[in-house]
């Protein structure tokens, strides 16, 4: 079992909600080189697929599942991670030789546009979605 799977198992197996729901680290969105933006988005998307699969493996068969939905747009790479009624959208838009990352979702509001601070921010994003959606608590067996 991976460290992330153990983290999810601890949350699911606990009878109490954590005192503080983690917030993924973000940074102010800024225009960067197209190649750098594409590389970041692909790295984040690849890890998202792995973490969603790991979390779903820990959840009971009767539990709702996390979903990962890719969006196909002409000048944007985007995906959404969703659990029950909560979702977060991670995107990179390409225009004029630059890329621009953006994180959108309930609980991620900011005065300035924000993007994830890299793949390392994904575990907290997924945990936040689960906890804010009243995840079912039960014993975990793997």
Coordinates of C-alpha atoms in Angstrom, one line a residue:
X1 CA 0.0 0.0 0.0
X2 CA 1.4 3.4 -0.9
X3 CA 1.7 6.3 1.5
X4 CA -1.3 8.0 -0.2
X5 CA -3.4 4.9 0.1
X6 CA -2.6 4.7 3.8
X7 CA -3.6 8.3 4.2
X8 CA -7.0 7.6 2.6
X9 CA -7.4 4.4 4.6
X10 CA -6.8 6.4 7.8
X11 CA -9.4 9.0 6.8
X12 CA -12.0 6.3 5.8
X13 CA -11.3 4.2 8.9
X14 CA -11.6 7.1 11.4
X15 CA -14.9 7.8 13.1
X16 CA -14.0 11.5 13.4
X17 CA -13.4 14.2 10.9
X18 CA -9.9 15.9 11.0
X19 CA -9.8 19.2 12.8
X20 CA -8.5 20.9 9.7
X21 CA -9.1 19.9 6.0
X22 CA -5.9 20.3 4.0
X23 CA -5.7 23.0 1.4
X24 CA -3.5 22.2 -1.6
X25 CA -0.6 24.5 -2.2
X26 CA -1.2 27.0 -5.0
X27 CA 0.6 29.9 -6.6
X28 CA -0.6 32.9 -8.5
X29 CA -1.2 32.0 -12.1
X30 CA 1.3 33.6 -14.5
X31 CA 2.1 33.2 -18.2
X32 CA 4.9 30.8 -18.9
X33 CA 6.5 29.2 -21.9
X34 CA 4.1 26.9 -23.8
X35 CA 6.4 23.8 -23.4
X36 CA 6.8 24.4 -19.7
X37 CA 3.1 24.8 -19.3
X38 CA 2.4 21.6 -21.2
X39 CA 4.9 19.6 -19.2
X40 CA 3.4 20.8 -15.9
X41 CA -0.1 19.9 -17.0
X42 CA 0.9 16.5 -18.2
X43 CA 2.8 15.7 -15.0
X44 CA -0.2 16.9 -12.9
X45 CA -2.7 14.9 -15.0
X46 CA -0.6 11.8 -14.9
X47 CA -0.3 11.8 -11.1
X48 CA -4.0 12.6 -10.8
X49 CA -4.8 9.4 -12.6
X50 CA -2.6 7.4 -10.3
X51 CA -3.9 9.0 -7.1
X52 CA -7.6 8.7 -8.1
X53 CA -7.0 5.0 -8.8
X54 CA -5.2 4.5 -5.4
X55 CA -8.0 6.3 -3.5
X56 CA -10.7 4.3 -5.3
X57 CA -8.9 1.1 -4.4
X58 CA -9.2 2.0 -0.7
X59 CA -12.9 2.9 -0.8
X60 CA -15.4 0.2 -0.1
X61 CA -17.3 -1.3 -3.0
X62 CA -20.5 0.4 -1.8
X63 CA -18.8 3.9 -1.6
X64 CA -19.1 6.5 -4.3
X65 CA -16.0 6.7 -6.5
X66 CA -13.7 9.6 -7.4
X67 CA -13.8 10.4 -11.1
X68 CA -11.3 11.9 -13.4
X69 CA -12.7 13.6 -16.4
X70 CA -10.6 14.9 -19.3
X71 CA -11.8 17.9 -21.3
X72 CA -10.9 18.2 -24.9
X73 CA -10.6 21.8 -26.0
X74 CA -8.8 23.4 -28.9
X75 CA -6.3 25.6 -26.9
X76 CA -6.6 24.1 -23.5
X77 CA -5.6 21.0 -21.6
X78 CA -8.0 20.4 -18.7
X79 CA -9.3 17.7 -16.4
X80 CA -11.7 17.6 -13.4
X81 CA -11.4 15.4 -10.3
X82 CA -14.8 14.9 -8.7
X83 CA -16.3 13.2 -5.7
X84 CA -20.1 13.4 -5.1
X85 CA -21.1 17.0 -5.4
X86 CA -17.5 18.5 -5.2
X87 CA -15.1 18.9 -8.1
X88 CA -11.9 20.8 -8.9
X89 CA -10.8 21.7 -12.4
X90 CA -7.1 21.9 -13.3
X91 CA -6.3 23.5 -16.7
X92 CA -3.6 25.0 -18.8
X93 CA -4.6 27.4 -21.6
X94 CA -2.3 28.1 -24.5
X95 CA -2.4 31.4 -26.4
X96 CA 0.1 33.7 -28.1
X97 CA 3.1 31.4 -27.4
X98 CA 2.4 31.2 -23.6
X99 CA 0.6 28.9 -21.2
X100 CA -1.6 29.8 -18.3
X101 CA -2.5 27.4 -15.5
X102 CA -5.7 27.7 -13.5
X103 CA -7.4 25.8 -10.6
X104 CA -11.2 26.3 -10.3
X105 CA -13.5 24.7 -7.8
X106 CA -15.6 25.1 -4.6
X107 CA -13.4 26.3 -1.8
X108 CA -10.6 27.5 -4.1
X109 CA -11.8 31.0 -4.6
X110 CA -9.1 33.8 -4.6
X111 CA -8.8 37.4 -5.6
X112 CA -6.1 36.5 -8.1
X113 CA -6.2 33.4 -10.4
X114 CA -4.4 30.5 -8.8
X115 CA -2.9 27.2 -10.1
X116 CA -1.7 24.1 -8.3
X117 CA 1.9 24.5 -7.1
X118 CA 2.8 21.3 -9.0
X119 CA 2.0 17.6 -8.7
X120 CA 2.9 17.5 -5.0
X121 CA -0.3 19.5 -4.3
X122 CA -2.6 16.9 -5.7
X123 CA -2.8 14.6 -2.6
X124 CA -4.2 17.5 -0.5
X125 CA -6.6 18.4 -3.3
X126 CA -8.1 14.9 -3.5
X127 CA -8.3 14.6 0.3
X128 CA -10.0 17.9 0.5
X129 CA -12.6 16.8 -2.1
X130 CA -13.3 13.6 -0.1
X131 CA -13.6 15.3 3.3
X132 CA -15.8 18.1 2.0
X133 CA -18.2 15.6 0.6
X134 CA -18.9 13.7 3.8
X135 CA -17.0 10.6 2.9
X136 CA -18.4 7.3 4.4
X137 CA -16.4 6.0 7.4
X138 CA -15.9 2.3 7.8
X139 CA -13.2 -0.3 8.5
X140 CA -10.7 -0.6 5.7
X141 CA -9.4 -3.9 4.5
X142 CA -7.0 -4.3 1.6

